[in-house]
Amino acid sequence: MRFFNRVWTRTFSYIVLLAFTAFFMVPVIWLLFSPFKTDHQLISENPFALGTLENLGHAVRVMFTFEDYSLLNWLKNSAIYSFGGIFIALIFSIPAGYGLAHTQFIGRRTLLGITLFVMIMPATALVLPLFLEANSVHAVGTPLAVILPFSFFPFGVYLAYIFYSSSVPKDLLAAARIDGCNEWDVFRRIALPLARPIVALVTFFAFVANWNNFFLPFVMLPNSTNYPLPIGLQDLLSTTPAFNPGQGGQVGIYRPELAVATIVAMAPVMIVFLFAQRSLVSGLLAGSTKE
Amino acid sequence: MAPVSLEKLTKVYPNGFEAVHEFDLEVADGEFMILVGPSGCGKTTAMRMVAGLEEISSGVLRIDGVVMNDVSPRDRDIAMVFQNYALYPHMTVGENIGFALKMKHIPKDEIEKKVRETAEILGLTEWIDRKPAQLSGGQRQRVAMGRAIVREPKVFLMDEPLSNLDAKLRVQMRAEVARIQRRLGVATIYVTHDQVEAMTMGDRVAVMRSGVVLQCDKPQTIYDHPLNLFVAGFMGSPSMNLFEVHLGEGGRTLFLGTQKVELPATVLAAKPSLVKFANKDVVVGIRPESLMIAGTKTNDNAKDFVFFEGDVDLVEALGSEILVHFSTDAHRVEAEGVYSDDAEGLDAGLITQRGEGVARVPPETQLVIGERVRLQVNPKRLFFFDPATGLALSE
Ligand SMILES: Nc1ncnc2c1ncn2[C@@H]1O[C@H](COP(=O)(O)OP(=O)(O)OP(=O)(O)O)[C@@H](O)[C@H]1O
Ligand SMILES: [Mg+2]
């Protein structure tokens, strides 16, 4: 009876796991296979049928040269917006988290509360006020209108705060002060180098959020040369006959080409994840103090 | 000019709690000063005020005669060893040791030379390129020491630096720390819980309770002449036996519970103030090692001894000696907050609420649990305390 129970439990969990894996992976696999096929093959053949390399070459060529290399331009824009935002976010969130965790000042708890509050607020709720703000300083349509809101990243402040208050003991900073550091040295020589895992973490989360953000750039950037990838993609969708029959086929963009663009949009997140993941799991602090 | 002088140093935490009250202390050149006291009595707070890590609420702190109250830690020329070592985890052993010198902008080759010398002294040469995470507890402790001694500061502050080490290593490091301190001749304030450290390492010991220094003197003086009940009970392990007794007419007898004990005339002669307690209660203190089992050792002056009886509750043979836990029907006095984290301390579960005491006797003594033994003590070794004030009767 016990044996039967165990087998049944195992089988059941495998079934559930398999179902979920299939649910999430099938679209991805389908997407990866798509550029190898023609538009017609895509809708008429077995979804997992293999296509040809010629088809892939064609789709890639068409997609990349489309409208004078628009895809590359969007990719470049996405990178500038995302990393610009991350850069500024890091410059502010690491010292902010450190300050919140290791200094005493009036309003510290209030500030922490506000940080938490804006952290759980949906980003889209802020888009309209941000637009009005950007508009009033005539920033709409410029990269800054996207980069500056991106650099506002309370989650990063919170992550840094948690890290500093839980993993960096006060005595470590006290030791540095006694060893001759002023407050700036304490931060730069001790607290900052220790923050490496948290820099990776903040970078990763900020990157995913920025890279995939659609609504904010959509509102802020009316000009197609400024589009980041998500807006570019949706622009493509609306000009493709498969999704918008009224458009006719004059632009030469079909589903396989769209699949190429989608993969291009997805790849950086995966690459950043791979790199960040290594430094996320870091025993940098082990052994500083004995528990 | 004393390297360190604390004058009525007081710390009131923002929540209103007064952790240290009018702390007076002078540490002389090269002196090793020990700070002991029960947990939470304010030792760390006092030390952090000297280091500049905690603001001084009132009082004056001088280092080498200069008022330091508002000087930042980095300008006080002190070095501190933390209980948790607080090593910089991202730096190697060498970088950890040399960090303070680097902050002083000392030339690189000179730093390297000094770090190498220090590592040599502490036997760390082999590990100089390792990170703290790759070291054992004892090695980390040495790095923490190295970080302090490389700077040749005016003052060393050490907050229970050995408490995280196992017993054997602690004994070894105890001697090593004391040796290094003597060699460098730097004034040192050293916080500890450990009785042996307190007795053996320091030139002087300051015993604290609830933020107040109760007595500050040479360890042996404190042991032989505790000023009050608390110090008497705190210093020494096992701690002093303290019984509340009733003093008879003229101070010539005392009643230990129901036992009547004759006091030789020498007792009153040595402590005339005892007369004032005739027909009153007084606290008598006897160190465990002053107690002997009567009849096991022939003694010429046995007639001058003070005798009383006790029932053997428990016998702890420690190899070099035996601890005899006995009980009487007298009232045992717990010097408030007396505590010992020593492994050889009394096991609370074994204590009956009678007048228990401990005697420390030679290992060959034959004892049977439950038997009644006659205990003897040289009357010169009796301590007397005023039960109302807790103060020792000196004269
Ligand atoms: N930041 C603080 N705010 C309020 N009270 C504090 C603060 N830090 C310490 N205390 C209190 O001050 C008292 C003294 O603390 P301290 O750390 O100096 O004790 P200690 O003698 O070093 O004890 P231990 O032997 O356990 O290390 C304690 O009662 C503690 O609760
Ligand atoms: Mg302490």
XYZ file of C-alpha atoms and ligand atoms in Angstrom:
718
model
C 0.000 0.000 0.000
C 2.778 2.348 0.997
C 4.782 1.366 -2.047
C 1.793 1.921 -4.276
C 1.288 5.359 -2.747
C 4.825 6.373 -3.416
C 4.726 5.262 -7.037
C 1.438 6.993 -7.569
C 2.720 10.250 -6.036
C 5.776 10.188 -8.230
C 3.866 9.417 -11.381
C 1.406 12.127 -10.608
C 4.074 14.771 -10.057
C 5.790 13.788 -13.293
C 2.557 14.095 -15.192
C 1.915 17.544 -13.770
C 5.474 18.666 -14.458
C 5.332 17.344 -18.009
C 2.043 19.073 -18.660
C 3.397 22.389 -17.513
C 6.647 21.966 -19.410
C 4.721 21.231 -22.581
C 2.414 24.152 -21.974
C 5.307 26.588 -21.751
C 7.795 25.005 -24.131
C 5.632 24.121 -27.133
C 5.163 27.754 -28.238
C 8.884 28.411 -27.810
C 9.830 25.354 -29.840
C 7.302 26.244 -32.459
C 8.789 29.729 -32.616
C 12.315 28.412 -33.003
C 11.181 26.129 -35.864
C 9.176 28.802 -37.660
C 11.892 30.696 -39.559
C 12.897 27.455 -41.284
C 9.570 27.268 -43.070
C 7.618 29.262 -45.578
C 4.523 31.123 -44.524
C 2.380 28.535 -46.242
C 4.162 25.582 -44.618
C 3.719 27.229 -41.265
C -0.043 27.084 -41.369
C -0.580 23.938 -43.400
C 2.074 21.503 -42.156
C 2.701 19.680 -38.921
C 3.784 22.392 -36.410
C 6.978 20.517 -35.596
C 7.962 19.655 -39.131
C 11.482 20.695 -39.993
C 11.914 23.371 -42.644
C 14.975 24.202 -44.698
C 18.021 26.368 -44.171
C 17.190 28.267 -47.381
C 13.944 29.388 -45.845
C 15.774 30.533 -42.742
C 18.310 32.484 -44.791
C 15.518 34.135 -46.720
C 13.551 35.090 -43.618
C 16.618 36.489 -41.883
C 17.679 38.472 -44.943
C 14.251 39.944 -45.506
C 13.754 40.766 -41.857
C 17.101 42.424 -41.298
C 17.078 44.468 -44.484
C 13.456 45.479 -44.026
C 13.044 49.248 -44.225
C 16.725 49.976 -44.269
C 17.722 47.714 -41.371
C 14.946 48.893 -39.062
C 15.259 45.757 -36.916
C 18.872 46.551 -36.066
C 17.909 50.119 -35.302
C 15.176 48.963 -32.908
C 17.600 46.554 -31.317
C 20.066 49.382 -30.828
C 17.330 51.617 -29.378
C 16.209 48.879 -26.999
C 19.767 48.398 -25.828
C 20.325 52.117 -25.261
C 17.076 52.555 -23.348
C 17.475 49.421 -21.262
C 21.112 49.810 -20.334
C 20.873 53.568 -19.932
C 18.046 52.982 -17.478
C 19.875 50.200 -15.682
C 23.030 52.266 -15.407
C 21.270 55.172 -13.740
C 19.147 52.802 -11.639
C 22.285 51.109 -10.307
C 23.994 54.393 -9.549
C 21.057 55.327 -7.375
C 19.701 52.090 -5.959
C 22.913 50.613 -4.526
C 23.845 53.676 -2.444
C 20.181 54.194 -1.550
C 19.816 50.641 -0.260
C 23.077 51.006 1.644
C 21.930 54.252 3.201
C 18.565 52.854 4.179
C 20.171 49.812 5.765
C 23.147 51.308 7.551
C 22.488 54.899 8.484
C 20.071 56.483 10.875
C 18.240 59.561 9.681
C 14.902 61.165 10.217
C 12.292 59.740 7.876
C 14.204 56.556 7.153
C 11.241 54.287 7.841
C 8.895 56.512 5.881
C 11.251 56.429 2.927
C 11.458 52.671 3.156
C 7.665 52.469 3.233
C 7.363 54.686 0.184
C 9.919 52.576 -1.651
C 7.859 49.470 -0.971
C 4.685 51.224 -2.003
C 5.926 52.414 -5.393
C 7.533 49.043 -5.899
C 4.209 47.236 -5.843
C 2.442 49.907 -7.874
C 1.863 48.732 -11.493
C 4.275 50.524 -13.805
C 1.577 51.199 -16.366
C -0.356 53.268 -13.843
C 2.437 55.803 -13.915
C 2.686 56.119 -17.676
C 0.172 58.887 -18.125
C 1.513 61.168 -15.377
C 5.021 60.478 -16.633
C 3.932 61.463 -20.121
C 2.514 64.741 -18.855
C 5.714 65.343 -16.952
C 7.915 64.602 -19.959
C 5.661 66.700 -22.136
C 5.972 69.703 -19.866
C 9.759 69.648 -20.242
C 9.500 68.912 -23.983
C 11.215 65.556 -23.621
C 8.562 63.531 -25.426
C 10.062 61.828 -28.458
C 13.591 61.904 -27.084
C 15.425 58.872 -25.619
C 15.485 60.573 -22.224
C 11.708 60.307 -21.992
C 12.187 56.537 -21.788
C 15.556 56.258 -20.064
C 14.709 58.454 -17.100
C 11.494 56.626 -16.154
C 13.369 53.329 -16.647
C 16.039 54.459 -14.222
C 13.420 54.887 -11.535
C 13.639 51.370 -10.104
C 12.454 51.074 -6.491
C 12.712 47.300 -6.612
C 16.461 47.745 -7.018
C 16.578 49.975 -3.949
C 14.648 47.360 -2.046
C 16.937 44.530 -3.164
C 20.008 46.528 -2.163
C 18.407 47.388 1.169
C 17.644 43.745 1.929
C 21.125 42.736 0.935
C 22.901 45.338 3.032
C 20.764 44.896 6.101
C 20.942 41.120 6.104
C 24.318 40.229 4.638
C 26.642 43.061 5.610
C 27.160 43.172 9.373
C 27.530 46.559 11.028
C 30.794 45.485 12.636
C 32.332 45.073 9.203
C 31.698 48.732 8.462
C 32.822 49.682 11.971
C 36.088 47.831 11.391
C 36.638 49.843 8.237
C 35.990 53.104 10.057
C 38.526 52.167 12.713
C 40.966 51.154 9.988
C 40.919 54.702 8.707
C 38.023 54.957 6.280
C 35.780 57.982 6.059
C 32.161 57.346 5.160
C 32.848 57.511 1.429
C 35.733 55.042 1.735
C 33.560 52.680 3.757
C 31.067 52.620 0.932
C 33.512 52.494 -1.946
C 36.053 50.064 -0.516
C 33.846 47.761 1.537
C 30.131 48.074 0.848
C 30.328 48.526 -2.918
C 32.694 45.624 -3.697
C 30.511 43.377 -1.571
C 27.464 44.398 -3.608
C 28.529 42.461 -6.695
C 25.809 39.820 -6.394
C 23.225 42.508 -5.872
C 24.422 44.504 -8.880
C 23.886 41.380 -10.946
C 20.448 40.881 -9.478
C 19.329 44.466 -9.995
C 20.761 44.477 -13.517
C 18.885 41.336 -14.362
C 15.499 42.418 -13.065
C 15.810 45.932 -14.415
C 16.863 44.584 -17.788
C 13.931 42.214 -18.078
C 11.529 44.966 -17.050
C 13.016 47.581 -19.370
C 13.554 45.357 -22.362
C 10.007 44.069 -22.354
C 8.368 47.374 -21.492
C 5.899 48.268 -24.178
C 3.488 50.855 -22.937
C 5.892 53.547 -21.784
C 7.944 53.824 -25.001
C 4.728 53.433 -26.983
C 3.385 56.594 -25.350
C 6.625 58.527 -25.197
C 8.028 57.873 -28.683
C 5.867 58.803 -31.651
C 8.669 58.486 -34.201
C 9.427 55.020 -35.663
C 13.194 55.665 -35.782
C 13.136 55.850 -31.987
C 11.172 52.628 -31.474
C 12.561 49.943 -29.244
C 11.979 46.346 -30.292
C 8.558 45.720 -28.719
C 7.017 48.719 -30.444
C 8.775 47.820 -33.681
C 7.379 44.315 -33.449
C 3.858 45.485 -32.958
C 4.327 47.900 -35.838
C 5.384 44.974 -37.983
C 2.399 42.944 -36.872
C 0.029 45.633 -37.940
C 1.619 45.786 -41.424
C 1.636 42.024 -42.007
C -1.199 40.653 -44.131
C -1.516 37.566 -41.949
C -2.579 39.706 -39.030
C -3.943 42.659 -40.845
C -5.474 41.491 -44.143
C -6.247 45.016 -45.262
C -2.537 45.741 -45.621
C -1.912 43.592 -48.690
C 1.541 42.047 -49.109
C 3.613 44.999 -50.217
C 6.141 44.992 -47.344
C 7.180 41.351 -47.796
C 6.948 40.536 -44.098
C 5.301 37.222 -43.331
C 5.152 34.940 -40.327
C 8.639 33.410 -40.683
C 10.163 36.894 -40.794
C 8.141 37.872 -37.731
C 9.456 34.797 -35.957
C 13.013 35.959 -36.692
C 12.236 39.376 -35.206
C 10.668 37.774 -32.146
C 13.683 35.563 -31.549
C 15.938 38.605 -31.883
C 13.812 40.320 -29.252
C 13.944 37.366 -26.879
C 17.590 36.412 -27.151
C 19.143 39.242 -25.113
C 17.012 38.475 -22.055
C 18.178 34.890 -22.157
C 21.804 35.873 -22.609
C 21.659 38.369 -19.744
C 20.044 35.725 -17.586
C 22.826 33.270 -18.303
C 25.481 35.794 -17.366
C 23.722 37.266 -14.366
C 22.830 33.856 -12.991
C 26.452 32.989 -12.439
C 27.087 35.961 -10.199
C 23.693 35.768 -8.518
C 24.742 32.623 -6.741
C 27.767 33.965 -5.029
C 29.264 33.064 -1.704
C 31.184 36.316 -1.645
C 30.196 37.061 1.926
C 30.734 33.654 3.420
C 33.261 33.801 6.212
C 33.334 37.515 6.902
C 31.946 36.891 10.330
C 31.362 33.651 12.078
C 27.769 32.863 12.739
C 50.008 60.738 30.653
C 47.749 57.746 30.426
C 47.101 56.546 26.876
C 43.448 56.089 27.713
C 41.435 57.844 30.334
C 37.690 57.614 30.774
C 36.103 60.171 33.033
C 32.500 59.646 34.063
C 31.736 58.181 30.653
C 28.011 57.653 30.293
C 25.935 56.173 27.518
C 22.224 56.675 27.221
C 20.780 54.943 24.167
C 18.152 56.758 22.119
C 15.455 54.603 23.728
C 16.434 56.091 27.104
C 18.304 53.062 28.388
C 21.440 53.943 30.320
C 23.889 51.208 29.374
C 26.982 52.740 30.965
C 26.935 55.001 33.991
C 29.807 57.337 34.936
C 32.511 54.927 33.897
C 35.917 55.925 35.278
C 38.992 54.129 34.018
C 42.645 54.899 33.452
C 44.730 52.567 31.353
C 48.442 53.129 31.764
C 51.112 52.813 29.124
C 51.394 49.213 28.019
C 48.793 48.109 30.514
C 46.480 45.193 29.818
C 43.091 46.108 31.226
C 40.371 43.485 31.431
C 36.694 44.327 31.473
C 34.456 41.608 32.886
C 30.843 41.465 33.904
C 27.650 39.579 33.190
C 25.994 39.682 29.783
C 24.361 43.009 29.019
C 26.262 44.981 31.654
C 27.599 47.447 29.089
C 31.082 46.174 28.315
C 30.690 46.384 24.557
C 29.012 49.755 24.834
C 31.891 51.136 26.900
C 34.392 49.804 24.412
C 32.513 51.157 21.410
C 32.495 54.584 23.014
C 36.273 54.423 23.287
C 36.449 53.342 19.655
C 34.176 56.148 18.544
C 31.547 53.809 17.155
C 29.045 54.925 19.763
C 28.403 58.517 20.673
C 29.378 59.516 24.215
C 26.329 60.852 26.079
C 28.391 62.563 28.760
C 31.808 62.411 30.309
C 35.242 62.851 28.816
C 37.360 60.378 26.873
C 41.045 61.169 26.469
C 43.590 59.299 24.440
C 47.127 60.439 25.136
C 45.718 63.409 26.945
C 43.682 64.646 23.994
C 39.914 64.840 24.368
C 38.453 62.400 21.853
C 34.722 62.741 22.418
C 34.019 64.172 18.992
C 36.918 62.730 17.035
C 35.970 60.216 14.358
C 37.121 56.603 14.846
C 39.687 56.816 12.079
C 41.491 59.673 13.781
C 41.717 58.067 17.225
C 44.643 55.807 16.403
C 43.062 52.749 17.951
C 42.733 49.215 16.658
C 39.883 46.908 17.498
C 39.409 43.166 17.359
C 35.771 42.213 17.025
C 34.117 39.175 18.491
C 32.991 38.120 15.017
C 36.351 39.122 13.549
C 34.660 41.373 10.939
C 37.200 40.489 8.268
C 36.706 42.036 4.850
C 35.368 39.064 2.903
C 36.439 40.352 -0.510
C 40.077 40.832 0.457
C 42.814 38.279 0.964
C 44.459 37.778 4.331
C 47.310 40.036 3.259
C 44.946 42.757 2.046
C 42.941 42.515 5.248
C 46.027 43.022 7.368
C 47.380 45.799 5.185
C 44.101 47.653 4.719
C 44.615 50.202 7.500
C 48.101 50.983 6.241
C 46.745 51.434 2.739
C 44.227 53.917 4.090
C 47.140 55.810 5.630
C 48.754 56.042 2.171
C 51.878 54.229 3.282
C 54.060 53.194 0.305
C 53.204 49.832 -1.181
C 56.520 48.098 -0.548
C 56.506 49.197 3.065
C 52.976 47.847 3.524
C 54.028 44.586 2.000
C 56.995 44.315 4.341
C 54.920 45.024 7.440
C 52.166 42.635 6.373
C 54.735 39.926 5.855
C 56.268 40.526 9.282
C 52.868 40.484 10.949
C 51.849 37.322 9.153
C 55.110 35.795 10.303
C 54.435 36.664 13.950
C 50.981 35.122 13.777
C 51.941 32.143 11.674
C 49.740 33.241 8.774
C 52.347 33.334 6.016
C 50.998 30.215 4.400
C 47.496 31.665 4.061
C 48.380 35.183 3.022
C 46.648 34.915 -0.369
C 43.529 33.215 0.894
C 40.168 34.836 1.420
C 38.671 34.745 4.949
C 36.015 32.272 3.832
C 38.723 29.708 3.218
C 40.159 29.913 6.728
C 39.372 28.087 9.940
C 38.013 29.945 12.953
C 41.406 30.093 14.620
C 43.068 31.415 11.488
C 40.414 34.087 11.070
C 40.971 35.108 14.639
C 44.672 35.521 13.924
C 43.937 37.645 10.874
C 41.774 39.873 13.048
C 44.679 40.157 15.488
C 47.055 40.854 12.634
C 44.870 43.629 11.347
C 45.132 45.278 14.753
C 48.812 44.813 15.525
C 50.140 45.811 12.107
C 49.046 49.369 12.782
C 51.037 49.862 15.989
C 48.189 51.928 17.413
C 48.034 53.820 20.690
C 45.320 51.530 22.027
C 44.060 48.011 21.376
C 40.408 47.263 21.956
C 39.376 43.633 22.005
C 35.788 42.551 22.477
C 35.713 38.893 23.477
C 38.147 38.025 20.720
C 38.484 34.390 21.758
C 34.890 33.541 22.528
C 34.243 31.908 19.159
C 37.127 29.496 19.457
C 36.964 25.999 20.855
C 38.356 25.418 24.331
C 41.758 24.151 23.298
C 42.416 26.892 20.775
C 41.223 29.439 23.278
C 43.863 28.371 25.781
C 46.525 28.584 23.099
C 45.404 31.971 21.768
C 45.011 33.314 25.286
C 48.715 32.948 25.883
C 49.515 34.194 22.414
C 47.452 37.368 22.723
C 48.975 38.127 26.102
C 52.464 37.527 24.737
C 51.914 39.774 21.715
C 50.473 42.504 23.875
C 53.472 42.442 26.232
C 55.829 42.483 23.303
C 54.183 45.455 21.636
C 53.567 47.251 24.916
C 50.362 48.854 23.661
C 47.678 49.865 26.156
C 44.855 47.343 25.811
C 41.258 47.091 26.890
C 40.033 43.538 26.669
C 36.468 42.406 27.231
C 35.829 38.854 28.324
C 33.370 36.513 29.963
C 35.976 33.972 30.750
C 37.159 33.711 34.366
C 40.540 32.347 33.430
C 41.151 35.069 30.860
C 40.178 37.663 33.418
C 42.482 36.252 36.074
C 45.487 35.435 33.934
C 45.750 37.864 31.051
C 45.401 41.291 32.524
C 47.417 43.631 34.657
C 44.190 44.909 36.103
C 40.573 43.862 35.975
C 37.503 46.081 36.040
C 34.386 44.236 37.175
C 31.187 45.760 35.830
C 27.548 45.343 36.615
C 24.598 47.195 35.098
C 26.768 49.848 33.514
C 28.785 50.578 36.647
C 32.337 49.587 37.530
C 32.230 47.917 40.935
C 35.905 47.294 41.424
C 39.036 47.810 39.392
C 42.293 46.343 40.596
C 44.926 43.667 40.084
C 43.260 40.289 39.505
C 44.726 38.746 42.645
C 43.664 41.721 44.758
C 40.128 41.444 43.448
C 40.149 37.740 44.170
C 41.522 38.171 47.679
C 39.693 41.338 48.622
C 36.420 41.667 46.757
C 34.749 44.932 47.685
C 31.235 43.539 47.618
C 29.070 40.478 47.292
C 28.725 40.770 43.534
C 32.455 40.873 42.830
C 33.016 38.095 45.358
C 30.474 35.874 43.650
C 31.432 36.803 40.110
C 35.184 36.314 40.236
C 36.295 32.759 40.677
C 35.010 29.485 39.361
C 33.332 27.700 40.997
C 32.135 30.856 42.635
C 32.452 31.722 46.306
C 30.058 30.008 48.719
C 27.892 32.685 50.266
C 25.648 31.921 53.223
C 23.452 34.171 55.247
C 24.216 33.414 58.894
C 23.204 34.764 62.237
C 25.962 36.168 64.376
C 25.825 35.280 68.048
C 26.408 37.332 71.150
C 29.623 39.376 70.936
C 30.379 37.960 67.493
C 31.981 34.822 68.926
C 29.621 32.316 67.374
C 27.627 32.129 64.230
C 24.583 30.099 63.307
C 24.809 28.412 59.953
C 21.210 27.362 59.699
C 20.769 25.265 62.802
C 24.469 24.635 63.274
C 26.291 26.581 65.900
C 29.812 27.419 64.772
C 32.440 28.710 67.171
C 34.526 31.575 65.851
C 38.084 31.798 67.189
C 39.090 35.101 68.736
C 41.381 35.780 65.767
C 38.353 36.417 63.566
C 37.082 39.272 65.672
C 40.601 40.571 66.107
C 41.052 40.757 62.348
C 37.598 42.210 61.687
C 36.525 44.330 64.644
C 33.603 45.745 62.714
C 31.996 42.333 63.007
C 30.926 43.266 66.501
C 28.350 45.600 65.030
C 26.577 42.580 63.586
C 26.308 40.731 66.872
C 22.786 39.336 67.181
C 22.193 40.231 63.545
C 22.450 38.536 60.180
C 25.618 38.720 58.158
C 26.757 37.109 54.923
C 29.765 34.864 55.172
C 31.778 33.893 52.094
C 34.094 30.919 51.681
C 36.043 30.142 48.510
C 35.652 26.473 47.491
C 39.396 25.919 47.690
C 39.483 27.198 51.292
C 37.246 24.347 52.399
C 38.745 21.055 53.516
C 37.200 17.839 54.633
C 38.055 17.578 58.316
C 40.161 14.602 59.257
C 41.603 13.969 55.815
C 44.582 16.164 56.433
C 46.268 16.386 59.781
C 46.820 19.948 60.664
C 48.608 21.339 63.706
C 46.371 24.348 63.996
C 43.194 22.382 63.526
C 41.889 23.735 66.759
C 41.933 27.252 65.272
C 39.808 26.202 62.351
C 36.137 26.766 61.912
C 34.097 23.631 61.456
C 30.661 22.892 60.090
C 28.850 19.946 58.569
C 27.310 19.347 55.195
C 25.676 16.508 53.248
C 27.460 15.422 50.092
C 25.070 15.834 47.136
C 27.343 15.329 44.209
C 30.974 14.573 43.574
C 32.650 15.839 40.400
C 36.056 14.316 39.866
C 37.974 16.564 37.499
C 41.173 14.583 37.589
C 43.336 17.195 39.225
C 40.787 17.880 41.919
C 37.340 16.983 43.160
C 34.432 19.355 43.406
C 32.213 18.357 46.289
C 28.720 19.771 46.171
C 27.296 19.737 49.657
C 24.261 21.189 51.313
C 23.481 22.639 54.702
C 20.287 24.024 56.111
C 21.612 27.575 55.928
C 20.326 30.100 53.470
C 22.504 30.418 50.385
C 22.929 33.929 49.017
C 22.891 34.494 45.277
C 24.801 37.661 44.594
C 22.248 39.165 42.265
C 23.082 38.479 38.649
C 26.020 36.269 39.538
C 26.651 34.120 36.602
C 29.196 31.870 35.081
C 29.261 30.475 31.587
C 31.859 28.037 32.663
C 31.290 24.401 31.848
C 32.373 23.433 35.332
C 29.718 25.614 36.935
C 26.862 24.102 38.849
C 24.294 22.261 36.842
C 21.077 24.064 37.673
C 19.078 20.849 37.579
C 21.133 19.363 40.384
C 20.699 22.192 42.820
C 18.302 21.638 45.653
C 17.000 24.776 47.207
C 18.930 24.292 50.379
C 22.134 25.925 51.482
C 24.324 24.397 48.809
C 28.006 24.946 48.627
C 31.028 23.650 46.767
C 34.333 22.513 48.138
C 37.420 21.903 46.078
C 39.377 19.029 47.533
C 42.371 16.895 46.537
C 41.639 14.088 44.053
C 42.485 11.293 46.471
C 39.707 12.264 48.869
C 37.228 9.421 49.416
C 33.627 10.549 49.452
C 30.233 8.876 49.434
C 27.190 10.632 48.137
C 24.689 11.231 50.899
C 27.221 10.999 53.678
C 27.594 13.825 56.170
C 31.030 15.388 56.173
C 32.734 17.775 58.510
C 34.168 20.735 56.659
C 36.871 22.953 57.981
C 38.097 26.347 56.940
C 40.853 28.602 58.106
C 39.082 31.554 59.727
C 41.502 33.911 57.956
C 39.854 32.816 54.735
C 36.371 33.870 55.750
C 34.802 36.842 54.021
C 32.075 38.864 55.669
C 29.538 41.069 53.940
C 26.877 43.422 55.168
C 23.611 41.835 53.938
C 21.964 45.252 53.625
C 24.536 46.949 51.420
C 26.411 43.954 50.043
C 29.693 45.638 50.960
C 32.568 43.634 52.366
C 33.532 44.204 55.997
C 37.120 45.168 55.623
C 38.226 46.050 59.123
N 21.354 50.299 20.317
C 20.890 50.052 21.546
N 19.760 50.646 21.991
C 19.294 50.402 23.227
N 19.866 49.581 24.109
C 20.991 48.957 23.742
C 21.563 49.153 22.437
N 22.672 48.407 22.355
C 22.795 47.770 23.540
N 21.793 48.103 24.372
C 21.600 47.636 25.748
O 22.679 48.084 26.514
C 23.084 47.086 27.440
C 24.560 46.841 27.329
O 24.825 46.240 26.092
P 26.272 45.735 25.721
O 26.240 45.201 24.350
O 27.249 46.825 25.995
O 26.464 44.552 26.766
P 27.713 43.604 26.986
O 28.181 43.838 28.372
O 28.695 43.776 25.901
O 27.033 42.198 26.934
P 27.588 40.822 26.318
O 28.527 40.301 27.351
O 26.384 39.985 26.190
O 28.271 41.154 25.024
C 22.231 45.871 27.166
O 21.248 45.785 28.168
C 21.624 46.132 25.823
O 20.318 45.604 25.774
Mg 29.376 42.525 24.302
